[in-house]
Coordinates of C-alpha atoms in Angstrom, one line a residue:
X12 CA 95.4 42.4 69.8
X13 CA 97.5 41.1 72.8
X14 CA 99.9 43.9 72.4
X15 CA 96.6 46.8 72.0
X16 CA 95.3 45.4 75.4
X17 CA 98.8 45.1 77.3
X18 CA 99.9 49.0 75.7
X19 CA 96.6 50.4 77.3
X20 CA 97.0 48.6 80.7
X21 CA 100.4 50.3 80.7
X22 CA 99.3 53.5 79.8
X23 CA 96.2 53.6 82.2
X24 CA 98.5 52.7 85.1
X25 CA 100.8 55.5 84.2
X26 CA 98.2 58.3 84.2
X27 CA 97.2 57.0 87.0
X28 CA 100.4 57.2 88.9
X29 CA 101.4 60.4 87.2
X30 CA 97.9 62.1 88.5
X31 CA 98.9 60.6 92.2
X32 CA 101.9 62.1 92.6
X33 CA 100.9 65.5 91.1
X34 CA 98.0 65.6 93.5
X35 CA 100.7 64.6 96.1
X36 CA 102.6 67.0 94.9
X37 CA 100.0 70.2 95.2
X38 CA 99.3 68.8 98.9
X39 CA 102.8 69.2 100.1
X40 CA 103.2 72.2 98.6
X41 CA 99.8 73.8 100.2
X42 CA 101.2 72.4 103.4
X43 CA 104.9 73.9 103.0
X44 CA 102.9 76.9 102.2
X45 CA 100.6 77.2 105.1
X46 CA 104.0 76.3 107.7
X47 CA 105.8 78.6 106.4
X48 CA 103.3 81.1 106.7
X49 CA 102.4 80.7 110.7
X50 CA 106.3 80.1 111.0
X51 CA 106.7 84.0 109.6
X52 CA 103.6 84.9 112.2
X53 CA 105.5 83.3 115.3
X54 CA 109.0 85.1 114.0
X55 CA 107.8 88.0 113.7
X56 CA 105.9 88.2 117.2
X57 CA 109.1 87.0 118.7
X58 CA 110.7 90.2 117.5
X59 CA 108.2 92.3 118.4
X60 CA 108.0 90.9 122.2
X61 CA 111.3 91.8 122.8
X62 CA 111.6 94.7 120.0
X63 CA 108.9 96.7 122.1
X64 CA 108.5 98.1 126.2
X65 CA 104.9 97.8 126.2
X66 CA 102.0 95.1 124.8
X67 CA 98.6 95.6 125.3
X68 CA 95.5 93.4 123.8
X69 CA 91.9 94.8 123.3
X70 CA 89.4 92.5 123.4
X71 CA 86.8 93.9 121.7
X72 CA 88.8 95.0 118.5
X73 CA 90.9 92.0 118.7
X74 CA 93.9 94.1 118.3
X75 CA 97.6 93.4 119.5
X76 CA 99.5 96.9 120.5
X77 CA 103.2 97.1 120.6
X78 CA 104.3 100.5 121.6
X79 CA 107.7 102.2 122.5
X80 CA 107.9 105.7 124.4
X81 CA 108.5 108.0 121.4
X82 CA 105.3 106.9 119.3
X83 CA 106.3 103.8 117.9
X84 CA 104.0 101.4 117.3
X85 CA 103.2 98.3 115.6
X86 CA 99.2 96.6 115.4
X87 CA 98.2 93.3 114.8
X88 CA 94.8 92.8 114.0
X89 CA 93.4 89.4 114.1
X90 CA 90.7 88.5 111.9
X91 CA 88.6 85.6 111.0
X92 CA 90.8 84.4 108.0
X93 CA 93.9 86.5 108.3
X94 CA 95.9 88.6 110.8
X95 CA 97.1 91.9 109.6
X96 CA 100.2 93.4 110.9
X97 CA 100.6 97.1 110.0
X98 CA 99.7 96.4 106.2
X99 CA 101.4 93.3 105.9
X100 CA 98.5 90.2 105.7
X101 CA 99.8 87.1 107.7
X102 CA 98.3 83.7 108.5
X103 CA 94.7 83.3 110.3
X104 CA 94.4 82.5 113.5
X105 CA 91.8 80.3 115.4
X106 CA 92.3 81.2 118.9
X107 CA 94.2 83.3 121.2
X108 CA 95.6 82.6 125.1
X109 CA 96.5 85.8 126.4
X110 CA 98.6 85.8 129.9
X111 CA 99.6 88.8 131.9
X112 CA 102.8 87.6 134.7
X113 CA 101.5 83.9 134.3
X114 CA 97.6 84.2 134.5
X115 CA 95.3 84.1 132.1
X116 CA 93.9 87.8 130.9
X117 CA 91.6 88.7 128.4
X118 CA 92.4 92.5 127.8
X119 CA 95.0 94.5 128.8
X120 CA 98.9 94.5 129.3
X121 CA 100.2 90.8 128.3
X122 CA 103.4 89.1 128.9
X123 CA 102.9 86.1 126.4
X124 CA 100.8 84.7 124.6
X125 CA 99.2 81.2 122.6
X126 CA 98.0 81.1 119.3
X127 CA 96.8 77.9 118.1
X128 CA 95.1 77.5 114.3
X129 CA 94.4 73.9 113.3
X130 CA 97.2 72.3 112.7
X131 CA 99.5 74.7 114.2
X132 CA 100.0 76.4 117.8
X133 CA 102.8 78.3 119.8
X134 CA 103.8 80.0 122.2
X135 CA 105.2 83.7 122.4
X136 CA 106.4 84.8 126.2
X137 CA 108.3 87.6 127.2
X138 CA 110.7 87.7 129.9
X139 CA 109.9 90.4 132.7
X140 CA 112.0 92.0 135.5
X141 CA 112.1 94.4 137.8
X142 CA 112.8 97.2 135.7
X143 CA 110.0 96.4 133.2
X144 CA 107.2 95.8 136.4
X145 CA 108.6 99.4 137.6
X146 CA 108.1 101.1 134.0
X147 CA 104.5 99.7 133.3

């Protein structure tokens, strides 16, 4: 009887620990998940800030234009649960800083910008010079 009593102690405690760590387990892997998904996000702005001559923001569509002189041109549209670039879906964003040559802007021509979702934020800038103030 002893031995009934000690072998389902045992076996409780096991299932116990073994339903921890998978829960454990699922929560790291959500998180890797979700950082790895704002961490393609900022990569991919970064390219795009340097990738293109001109960026542009419009408020009222909450749409991020990259264009080049000969018709190229890449779109991210930020949504309340995702942001879509082009047709790819990337991760949602909470709020947007927008700054044109240091100050804050709400629409228009940008030189950086702050993107900030719970547990996650960063911050995209583009260097300007002379030759870029000239050309825009």
């Amino acid at each position: 009887m002893v031995v009934l009593v000690i072998t389902t102690l045992v076996v409780s405690t096991a299932l116990a620990v073994i339903t921890l760590v998978r829960k454990q387990t699922q929560i790291i892997s959500f998180n890797y998940e979700t950082a790895t998904s704002y961490r393609q996000l900022e990569k991919s702005l970064w390219i795009d800030f340097y990738s293109f001559e001109k960026i542009t923001f419009n408020s009222d569509e909450r749409k991020l234009y990259f264009t080049n002189q000969p018709d190229q041109q890449t779109i991210y549209q930020f949504e309340r649960d995702f942001t879509l670039k082009n047709d790819d879906t990337l991760a949602a964003v909470k709020e947007l800083e927008l700054f044109s040559e240091g100050l804050p802007v709400k629409t228009g021509k940008l030189d950086a910008i702050r993107i900030m979702s719970d547990n996650y934020w960063f911050f995209i800038y583009f260097d300007t010079d002379a030759a870029y103030n000239l050309n825009n």
